[in-house]
Amino acid sequence: MENIRNIAVIAHVDHGKTTMVDELLKQSGTFSEREQISERVMDSNDIEKERGITILSKNTAINYKGTKINIIDTPGHADFGGEVERVLKMIDGVLLLVDAQEGVMPQTKFVVKKALSLGLKPIVVINKIDKPAADPERVINEIFDLFVALDANDEQLDFAIVYAAAKNGYAKLDLNDESDNMEPLFKTILERVPAPSGTNDNPLQLQVFTLGYDNFVGKIGIARIFNGVVKKNQSVMLAKADGTKVNGRISKLIGFMGLEKMDIEEAGSGDIVAIAGFEALDVGDSVVDPNNPMPLDPLHIEEPTLSIVFSVNDGPLAGTEGKHVTSNKIAERLEAEMKTNIAMKYESTGEGKFKVSGRGELQITILAENMRREGFEFCMGRPEVIVKVEDGVKTEPFEHLVIDVPEEFSGAVIEKLGKRKAEMKTMAPTGDGQTRLEFEIPARGLIGFRSQFLTDTKGEGVMNHSFLEFRPFSGAVEKRNNGALISMENGVALGYSLFNLQERGVLFIEPQTKVYTGMIIGEHSRPNDLDVNPIKGKNLTNVRASGSDDAIKLVPPRKLSLERALEWIEEDELVEVTPVNVRVRKRYLDPTQRKRMEKAKS
């Protein structure tokens, strides 16, 4: 069996794990000198590149002095925790990457807890030591305290430490060492990460941990071989998580090297490969020797905590901007997403409505953003938290929320969160006039909080949250304080009428925007909804006006992104998503029908 090491890179969003993987690829000689590497090679999806986050776990392999190192880049967001849990089952070691200035963040905790509970021994890499405010000593103490708090055993507490600045391409074992390459990190990986257990002589056992899809060969399962050898065209048995068994053969076997995928004839125990040949492939399924089947334990994945209803766009402008607008098309697209994205579920609730459940707002909005770019047009309702009833008690998901804000804003943040049923756990200064606040809060309380939070902290606050547990229902949470400005006409908005409307609140649209009855064009400065006419022009008279009368000064509108729109809406409102626009509208466009519905509700 060739020398193999399987490792995952764990880090908080933006602590530099994708950059680190790029450097390792570069310095191991996996890329030839001639090849130009794009920045952050591993984030291949457009949205990943724009937001600088990793959504899907990627895998790549490096050949370093005769040892094949399989590296899996995991998402750092708790919303994509479903990905992380599966990946950890497939590897033998973890690189825990922590920013030398920011220290340990909540999502890092989420993943580290999973890794420690599986008995993995992390290698701690303190990254970005070239930052001016870096404090590696403090960060190492934080990590040690975290490991103790998460019940790490003595072996895990004796972790290896490597200092690095991945962007500048060097790593060292001691801060005083001189180094200009990643050699110390490679050595540490080879020494500290155990080689895979299992041999080529045993019967075949491999387990699928991520799915891909290829138009030519159908479903592809990316899997780790725990025992035995797998060959192309070999007859095998697929053992599913529910116990059913299917015989078949492997039509395609794909290996990884650098960023390349290539067809291979066979692969041995401990390696990570992709297989095709089964339509019914799912995450957690085992592929075993039909003469001696020994399936592996299926993988457990955490439950979704939040759902959003997607529906067909039935507004007056439906079909004018998108290619795919029918419920059949939307259903097909959601079906395809569920094939590869295991932490999400969807069900059709009739009348062109689909309830999509996931681990958080981010995960579902990324799906919506992808669909929008593919030419879909649809509406989305307000995010709802998934409530469970256990032994007659209504329970809801709670989140662990960590906030870093400048001291002067901490009072405002604590007050706002108090209204949202949050309970403060700790409050500590982190130096530089910053304060770190930790809360436990119902997930419902976080919906719509981010935009409010950024306003309160003048954009300087940072918030991160991760799933904690289900707890008894905590009662009503404060809603949006302001009403909506609703268009009562169909047409094109004019500067003159918007100029007269801007004292009524904050506008979301600019002149020459198409509007329709029931579309929300702004936020009212008072708590009630107000029907307004944005298409009224100036009446012409034969009286000559002075120049100052004609000068219209408009305040720039508040542009709503998909996330901000979803956070802003209430239950009786929808976000209309098209490839060109994100609009906000009332669920019932007709004003009389709206009033009737409100009466029926009260």
XYZ file of C-alpha atoms in Angstrom:
602
model
C 0.000 0.000 0.000
C 1.444 3.399 -0.942
C 1.969 5.874 1.873
C -1.256 7.792 2.370
C -2.339 10.442 4.871
C -5.932 11.730 5.007
C -6.447 15.113 6.641
C -9.164 17.754 6.842
C -8.622 21.463 7.270
C -10.878 23.024 9.909
C -11.086 26.751 10.444
C -13.450 29.601 11.014
C -14.723 31.519 7.989
C -11.933 33.719 6.670
C -9.110 32.374 8.799
C -7.337 31.342 5.631
C -7.853 27.635 5.110
C -8.436 27.781 1.371
C -5.319 29.948 0.953
C -3.384 27.432 3.070
C -4.432 24.547 0.817
C -3.358 26.587 -2.238
C 0.114 27.069 -0.708
C 0.487 23.375 0.123
C -0.424 22.524 -3.481
C 2.089 25.022 -4.802
C 5.008 24.013 -2.608
C 4.614 20.262 -2.873
C 5.359 20.582 -6.579
C 1.887 19.314 -7.472
C 1.513 22.341 -9.735
C 4.322 22.751 -12.229
C 6.062 26.134 -12.255
C 4.403 27.035 -15.551
C 0.855 26.678 -14.284
C -0.701 29.896 -13.142
C -2.806 29.327 -10.052
C -5.826 31.470 -9.524
C -6.389 32.894 -6.044
C -8.152 30.514 -3.656
C -8.129 27.616 -6.095
C -10.424 25.479 -3.988
C -13.410 27.842 -3.982
C -14.652 26.970 -7.435
C -18.243 28.125 -7.227
C -19.025 31.791 -8.138
C -20.800 32.509 -4.888
C -17.910 30.994 -2.930
C -15.463 33.298 -4.695
C -17.652 36.391 -4.150
C -18.376 35.822 -0.506
C -14.997 34.309 0.285
C -16.611 31.302 1.944
C -16.427 27.603 1.229
C -19.794 25.889 0.929
C -19.077 22.368 -0.295
C -16.295 20.222 1.001
C -13.622 19.930 -1.668
C -10.940 17.351 -1.881
C -7.540 17.455 -3.425
C -4.384 15.410 -3.156
C -0.737 16.338 -2.829
C 2.245 14.170 -3.520
C 4.990 15.019 -1.053
C 8.204 12.975 -1.139
C 6.427 9.763 -2.044
C 3.480 10.166 0.339
C 0.036 10.983 -0.998
C -1.688 13.497 1.279
C -5.459 13.717 0.680
C -6.696 17.093 1.898
C -10.361 17.869 2.382
C -11.300 21.512 2.696
C -14.369 21.794 4.938
C -16.893 24.637 5.182
C -16.474 26.829 8.257
C -20.097 27.950 8.532
C -22.352 26.155 11.021
C -25.078 26.307 8.350
C -23.053 23.786 6.384
C -22.309 21.628 9.429
C -23.874 18.654 7.675
C -20.881 18.667 5.333
C -18.335 18.856 8.149
C -19.668 15.909 10.135
C -19.425 13.532 7.201
C -15.955 14.629 6.245
C -14.530 13.994 9.699
C -15.468 10.322 9.455
C -13.291 9.962 6.366
C -9.962 11.210 7.680
C -7.314 10.334 10.254
C -6.050 13.781 11.219
C -7.123 17.406 11.362
C -5.356 20.682 10.769
C -7.035 23.234 13.020
C -6.314 26.637 11.545
C -6.752 29.649 13.827
C -6.179 33.320 13.078
C -3.341 34.653 15.274
C -5.282 37.848 15.922
C -8.916 36.765 16.193
C -8.393 33.559 18.147
C -11.012 30.872 18.582
C -14.412 31.615 17.035
C -17.757 29.837 17.623
C -17.861 27.836 14.407
C -14.363 26.593 15.102
C -15.778 25.253 18.384
C -18.588 23.495 16.571
C -16.184 21.597 14.316
C -13.499 20.984 16.960
C -16.095 19.450 19.262
C -17.030 17.008 16.492
C -13.376 16.198 15.758
C -12.443 15.608 19.414
C -15.480 13.406 20.035
C -14.322 11.179 17.152
C -10.918 10.831 18.842
C -8.946 12.776 16.216
C -5.710 14.455 17.339
C -5.552 17.950 15.851
C -2.432 19.725 14.590
C -2.911 23.380 15.523
C -1.764 25.879 12.898
C -1.642 29.489 14.070
C -2.113 31.331 10.768
C -1.656 35.003 9.790
C 1.211 35.544 12.282
C 2.338 38.421 10.044
C -0.688 40.503 11.116
C 0.350 43.568 13.147
C -1.991 42.726 16.048
C -1.210 38.993 16.068
C -0.844 37.438 19.527
C -0.019 33.738 19.051
C 0.629 33.085 22.772
C -2.862 34.239 23.787
C -4.437 32.198 20.997
C -2.628 29.000 22.057
C -3.902 29.453 25.618
C -7.420 29.979 24.262
C -7.173 26.770 22.231
C -5.893 24.805 25.219
C -8.779 26.101 27.375
C -11.247 25.237 24.616
C -9.920 21.664 24.336
C -10.199 21.238 28.104
C -13.763 22.592 28.045
C -14.631 20.117 25.276
C -13.334 17.146 27.328
C -10.226 16.427 25.253
C -8.087 13.523 26.493
C -4.409 13.894 27.452
C -3.161 12.836 24.020
C -5.360 15.430 22.334
C -4.182 18.130 24.754
C -0.567 17.456 23.760
C -1.164 18.950 20.319
C 1.504 19.924 17.786
C 1.744 23.653 17.059
C 2.863 25.161 13.747
C 3.052 28.922 13.145
C 2.288 30.069 9.605
C 1.515 32.915 7.256
C -0.097 31.010 4.399
C -0.457 34.073 2.200
C 3.315 34.628 2.341
C 3.972 30.916 1.982
C 5.934 30.022 5.116
C 5.476 27.940 8.268
C 7.688 27.404 11.340
C 7.682 25.323 14.513
C 9.027 28.124 16.717
C 8.344 31.835 16.375
C 12.088 32.581 16.451
C 12.931 30.207 13.583
C 13.713 31.512 10.109
C 11.656 29.891 7.375
C 10.569 30.694 3.843
C 8.528 27.588 2.976
C 5.903 25.142 4.230
C 8.385 22.325 4.959
C 7.791 22.339 8.779
C 4.057 21.831 8.224
C 4.556 18.946 5.755
C 6.894 17.234 8.226
C 4.431 17.667 11.094
C 1.620 16.160 8.993
C 3.720 13.090 8.148
C 4.822 12.618 11.767
C 1.577 13.336 13.577
C -1.176 12.012 11.300
C -1.529 8.222 11.540
C -1.440 6.211 8.324
C -4.847 4.711 7.437
C -5.684 1.464 9.206
C -6.893 -1.318 6.934
C -5.095 -3.348 4.286
C -5.461 -4.255 0.637
C -5.814 -7.941 1.530
C -9.134 -7.586 3.372
C -12.522 -7.722 1.581
C -13.580 -4.411 0.014
C -15.198 -1.751 2.229
C -15.695 1.803 1.058
C -18.077 4.513 2.264
C -19.532 7.466 0.347
C -19.298 10.834 2.098
C -20.138 13.390 -0.624
C -22.134 13.214 -3.822
C -21.462 14.798 -7.169
C -23.386 14.682 -10.404
C -22.098 14.238 -13.929
C -24.343 14.505 -16.993
C -22.583 11.585 -18.682
C -22.270 9.020 -15.907
C -25.020 10.161 -13.503
C -24.474 10.173 -9.764
C -20.891 10.122 -8.531
C -20.038 9.184 -4.954
C -16.813 10.493 -3.437
C -15.735 7.808 -1.023
C -12.962 6.565 1.190
C -11.702 3.007 0.865
C -11.420 1.555 4.373
C -10.297 -1.924 3.318
C -9.465 -3.848 0.171
C -8.841 -2.746 -3.412
C -11.404 -1.282 -5.778
C -11.066 -1.751 -9.554
C -12.870 -0.323 -12.553
C -15.687 -2.617 -13.848
C -15.532 -4.667 -10.640
C -18.764 -6.344 -9.458
C -19.689 -4.950 -6.053
C -22.630 -4.700 -3.681
C -24.121 -1.385 -2.542
C -25.305 -1.583 1.080
C -27.671 1.295 1.818
C -28.195 2.960 5.194
C -31.676 1.415 5.572
C -30.289 -2.107 5.136
C -31.258 -2.777 1.495
C -28.560 -4.246 -0.735
C -28.114 -3.753 -4.487
C -25.666 -5.596 -6.742
C -23.912 -3.675 -9.489
C -20.573 -2.791 -10.962
C -18.304 0.229 -10.882
C -18.553 1.852 -14.308
C -16.059 4.621 -13.618
C -13.322 5.086 -11.033
C -11.845 8.545 -10.599
C -8.736 9.509 -8.630
C -7.609 12.930 -7.383
C -4.209 14.566 -7.785
C -3.736 18.269 -7.256
C -6.873 19.829 -8.656
C -7.115 17.270 -11.428
C -9.518 14.362 -11.538
C -8.416 11.433 -13.666
C -9.766 8.027 -14.597
C -7.829 5.282 -12.829
C -7.932 1.500 -13.072
C -7.666 0.656 -9.369
C -7.148 2.174 -5.924
C -6.026 0.692 -2.626
C -7.071 0.844 0.997
C -6.936 4.277 2.657
C -7.314 6.282 -0.552
C -10.121 8.686 -1.473
C -11.729 8.119 -4.887
C -14.936 8.867 -6.781
C -17.100 6.029 -8.107
C -19.996 5.905 -10.567
C -22.348 3.133 -11.589
C -25.210 3.342 -9.082
C -28.235 5.609 -9.521
C -29.443 4.955 -5.976
C -26.235 6.179 -4.344
C -26.590 8.197 -1.132
C -24.278 9.675 1.446
C -23.334 7.113 4.090
C -23.851 4.088 1.809
C -21.172 1.387 1.785
C -19.820 -0.424 -1.247
C -18.656 -3.917 -0.280
C -17.436 -7.222 -1.667
C -20.554 -9.224 -2.740
C -18.937 -12.502 -1.582
C -18.128 -11.153 1.867
C -20.363 -8.128 2.596
C -19.378 -6.136 5.701
C -21.186 -2.768 5.532
C -19.878 0.163 7.595
C -22.043 2.084 10.087
C -24.242 4.666 8.336
C -23.467 8.351 8.993
C -25.668 10.468 11.240
C -26.437 13.986 10.068
C -27.940 16.772 12.158
C -31.519 17.847 11.589
C -32.518 21.004 9.697
C -33.558 23.888 11.986
C -35.123 26.376 9.572
C -37.506 26.275 6.616
C -38.534 28.694 3.866
C -41.453 28.197 1.485
C -40.567 28.648 -2.201
C -43.546 29.309 -4.464
C -44.316 30.102 -8.087
C -44.168 33.823 -8.841
C -47.779 34.981 -9.363
C -47.130 38.748 -9.505
C -48.038 40.962 -12.494
C -44.415 40.945 -13.743
C -44.114 37.138 -13.581
C -42.262 35.554 -16.475
C -40.876 38.808 -17.865
C -37.347 38.370 -16.483
C -36.704 34.673 -15.872
C -36.439 31.580 -18.080
C -37.759 28.942 -15.656
C -40.992 30.013 -13.996
C -43.258 26.954 -13.697
C -43.708 24.820 -10.595
C -42.440 21.752 -12.498
C -39.140 23.472 -13.254
C -38.738 24.642 -9.650
C -39.544 21.138 -8.358
C -36.964 19.589 -10.735
C -34.288 22.032 -9.593
C -34.988 21.415 -5.894
C -34.980 17.661 -6.537
C -31.542 17.957 -8.163
C -30.236 19.999 -5.214
C -31.398 17.380 -2.711
C -29.481 14.690 -4.622
C -26.153 16.218 -3.670
C -26.978 18.405 -0.666
C -27.747 16.050 2.150
C -28.298 18.566 4.967
C -31.362 19.971 3.165
C -34.839 18.542 2.672
C -37.803 19.691 0.638
C -41.476 18.748 0.379
C -44.223 19.912 -1.957
C -47.119 21.467 -0.044
C -49.392 21.764 -3.110
C -50.447 24.740 -5.265
C -46.923 25.341 -6.552
C -45.451 25.709 -3.059
C -42.337 23.896 -1.801
C -41.090 23.886 1.763
C -37.272 23.826 1.809
C -35.614 23.049 5.152
C -31.954 23.566 5.981
C -29.487 24.343 8.742
C -29.772 28.126 8.516
C -30.726 31.160 6.453
C -27.370 31.231 4.685
C -27.666 27.708 3.342
C -31.121 28.316 1.856
C -30.302 31.782 0.472
C -27.241 30.343 -1.297
C -29.521 27.804 -2.997
C -31.892 30.646 -3.972
C -28.996 32.755 -5.274
C -27.768 29.814 -7.381
C -31.268 29.285 -8.806
C -31.613 32.982 -9.574
C -28.351 32.928 -11.546
C -29.588 29.915 -13.490
C -32.599 31.913 -14.712
C -35.275 30.854 -12.206
C -38.054 33.122 -11.043
C -39.910 32.404 -7.778
C -41.178 33.835 -4.488
C -39.879 33.099 -0.992
C -41.748 33.450 2.280
C -40.395 34.469 5.658
C -37.938 31.974 7.223
C -39.700 29.809 9.842
C -38.013 27.861 12.604
C -38.750 24.128 12.734
C -40.569 23.363 16.000
C -40.606 19.835 17.443
C -42.952 18.340 20.013
C -41.177 15.967 22.408
C -43.239 14.222 25.141
C -45.959 16.839 24.780
C -43.472 19.726 25.172
C -43.036 22.174 22.287
C -39.302 22.653 21.629
C -37.355 24.930 19.281
C -33.694 25.200 18.219
C -31.374 27.429 20.266
C -28.139 28.933 18.984
C -24.877 29.914 20.655
C -24.213 33.500 19.561
C -20.860 35.270 19.883
C -20.621 38.980 19.194
C -17.544 41.226 18.993
C -18.382 44.935 19.162
C -16.717 48.218 20.104
C -17.469 48.911 23.788
C -19.739 51.902 23.189
C -22.246 49.775 21.251
C -22.490 46.853 23.666
C -25.393 48.418 25.608
C -27.551 48.807 22.499
C -26.795 45.252 21.360
C -27.624 43.725 24.759
C -30.902 45.660 24.908
C -31.979 44.558 21.401
C -31.085 40.927 22.070
C -32.945 40.995 25.393
C -36.154 41.733 23.468
C -35.383 38.720 21.295
C -35.290 36.345 24.293
C -31.482 36.025 24.346
C -29.713 35.140 27.577
C -26.253 36.613 28.119
C -23.628 34.104 29.245
C -20.368 36.081 29.324
C -19.092 39.570 28.611
C -15.370 40.255 28.447
C -13.141 42.981 26.989
C -10.819 41.668 24.253
C -8.497 44.704 24.149
C -8.454 47.576 21.600
C -11.743 48.868 23.059
C -13.607 45.768 21.833
C -15.994 43.644 23.909
C -16.921 40.013 23.329
C -20.480 39.050 24.312
C -21.783 35.479 24.355
C -25.491 34.623 24.328
C -27.835 31.683 24.060
C -30.759 32.656 21.864
C -33.718 30.941 20.167
C -33.027 30.635 16.426
C -36.261 32.612 15.829
C -34.703 35.554 17.627
C -31.860 35.659 15.098
C -34.096 35.913 12.032
C -33.865 39.496 10.843
C -31.374 40.487 13.528
C -28.260 40.881 11.374
C -29.284 44.044 9.482
C -30.525 45.654 12.706
C -27.238 44.691 14.379
C -25.092 46.232 11.633
C -27.076 49.482 11.899
C -26.710 49.581 15.695
C -22.950 48.990 15.578
C -22.307 51.246 12.539
C -21.097 48.203 10.636
C -18.284 47.488 13.115
C -19.867 44.539 14.924
C -19.126 40.919 14.056
C -21.622 38.181 14.904
C -21.293 34.411 14.603
C -23.626 31.683 15.738
C -23.814 27.906 15.798
C -26.546 25.390 16.660
C -26.745 24.460 20.347
C -29.739 22.192 21.021
C -33.540 21.970 21.053
C -35.094 23.565 24.182
C -38.634 24.334 25.357
C -40.383 27.060 23.326
C -39.589 30.523 24.675
C -42.659 32.573 23.721
C -43.153 35.461 21.305
C -40.159 37.340 19.898
C -40.199 41.039 18.956
C -41.171 41.787 15.344
C -40.215 44.564 12.922
C -41.200 47.975 14.319
C -41.943 49.702 11.019
C -44.731 49.280 8.520
C -44.344 49.141 4.745
C -44.936 51.683 1.990
C -47.044 49.827 -0.576
C -47.620 50.888 -4.173
C -51.301 51.245 -5.071
C -50.751 51.598 -8.834
C -49.159 49.694 -11.715
C -46.589 51.548 -13.806
C -43.168 53.168 -13.613
C -42.063 55.081 -10.505
C -41.378 58.785 -11.096
C -38.805 60.965 -9.366
C -41.405 63.632 -8.569
C -43.633 61.326 -6.519
C -40.681 59.549 -4.857
C -39.377 62.981 -3.819
C -42.686 63.630 -2.051
C -42.728 60.164 -0.495
C -39.250 60.140 0.986
C -40.295 61.989 4.129
C -42.654 59.055 4.834
C -39.794 56.609 5.342
C -36.880 54.864 3.629
C -37.368 53.994 -0.051
C -36.191 50.724 -1.638
C -36.584 51.822 -5.282
C -35.254 54.544 -7.565
C -37.038 56.463 -10.355
C -37.931 54.465 -13.502
C -38.394 51.241 -11.519
C -41.392 49.143 -12.617
C -43.934 48.894 -9.791
C -47.277 47.147 -9.354
C -50.188 47.192 -6.902
C -49.155 45.457 -3.692
C -45.393 45.827 -4.264
C -43.517 47.259 -1.291
C -41.447 50.263 -2.319
C -40.105 51.305 1.080
C -40.205 51.123 4.863
C -42.697 53.417 6.586
C -41.375 55.602 9.402
C -44.374 54.519 11.533
C -45.593 51.057 12.590
C -48.577 50.908 10.190
C -48.620 50.009 6.471
C -49.343 52.867 4.070
C -50.655 52.653 0.482
C -48.923 55.262 -1.685
C -48.840 56.306 -5.345
C -45.259 56.304 -6.714
C -46.241 56.956 -10.363
C -47.899 60.353 -9.999
C -46.295 63.045 -12.178
C -46.297 66.809 -11.657
C -49.403 68.562 -12.969
C -48.509 71.017 -15.699
C -49.792 74.575 -15.324
C -49.094 77.653 -17.389
C -47.420 79.327 -14.428
C -43.686 79.669 -14.866
C -41.726 78.005 -12.059
C -38.477 79.263 -10.626
C -35.510 76.902 -11.038
C -35.582 75.841 -7.403
C -39.066 74.331 -7.782
C -37.862 71.905 -10.432
C -34.808 70.688 -8.552
C -35.631 67.284 -7.087
C -33.145 65.922 -4.578
C -33.588 62.202 -3.911
C -31.965 60.328 -1.060
C -30.259 57.157 -2.425
C -32.570 54.155 -1.852
C -31.757 51.264 0.476
C -30.842 48.412 -1.873
C -32.203 45.090 -0.642
C -30.050 42.026 -1.221
C -31.704 38.609 -1.049
C -30.628 38.094 2.587
C -31.667 41.554 3.710
C -35.040 41.199 2.009
C -35.677 37.838 3.717
C -34.714 39.300 7.080
C -36.923 42.321 6.541
C -40.236 40.697 5.570
C -43.053 39.680 7.905
C -45.457 36.741 7.593
C -47.846 38.504 5.195
C -45.038 39.452 2.789
C -42.979 37.663 0.121
C -39.646 38.203 -1.594
C -39.928 37.968 -5.377
C -36.659 36.646 -6.802
C -35.824 36.944 -10.508
C -32.478 36.848 -12.351
C -32.580 40.657 -12.594
C -34.334 41.899 -9.451
C -35.112 41.136 -5.833
C -38.464 42.754 -4.995
C -40.540 42.734 -1.831
C -44.340 42.440 -2.052
C -47.426 41.716 0.020
C -48.703 38.125 -0.091
C -52.137 39.472 -1.116
C -51.642 42.198 -3.717
C -55.199 43.566 -3.668
C -55.677 46.095 -0.803
C -59.292 45.048 -0.079
C -58.305 41.369 0.091
C -55.436 42.297 2.442
C -57.818 44.074 4.809
C -60.217 41.130 4.702
C -57.410 38.720 5.590
C -56.245 40.908 8.476
C -59.774 41.008 9.886
C -60.127 37.239 9.567
C -56.818 36.821 11.421
C -57.734 39.102 14.303
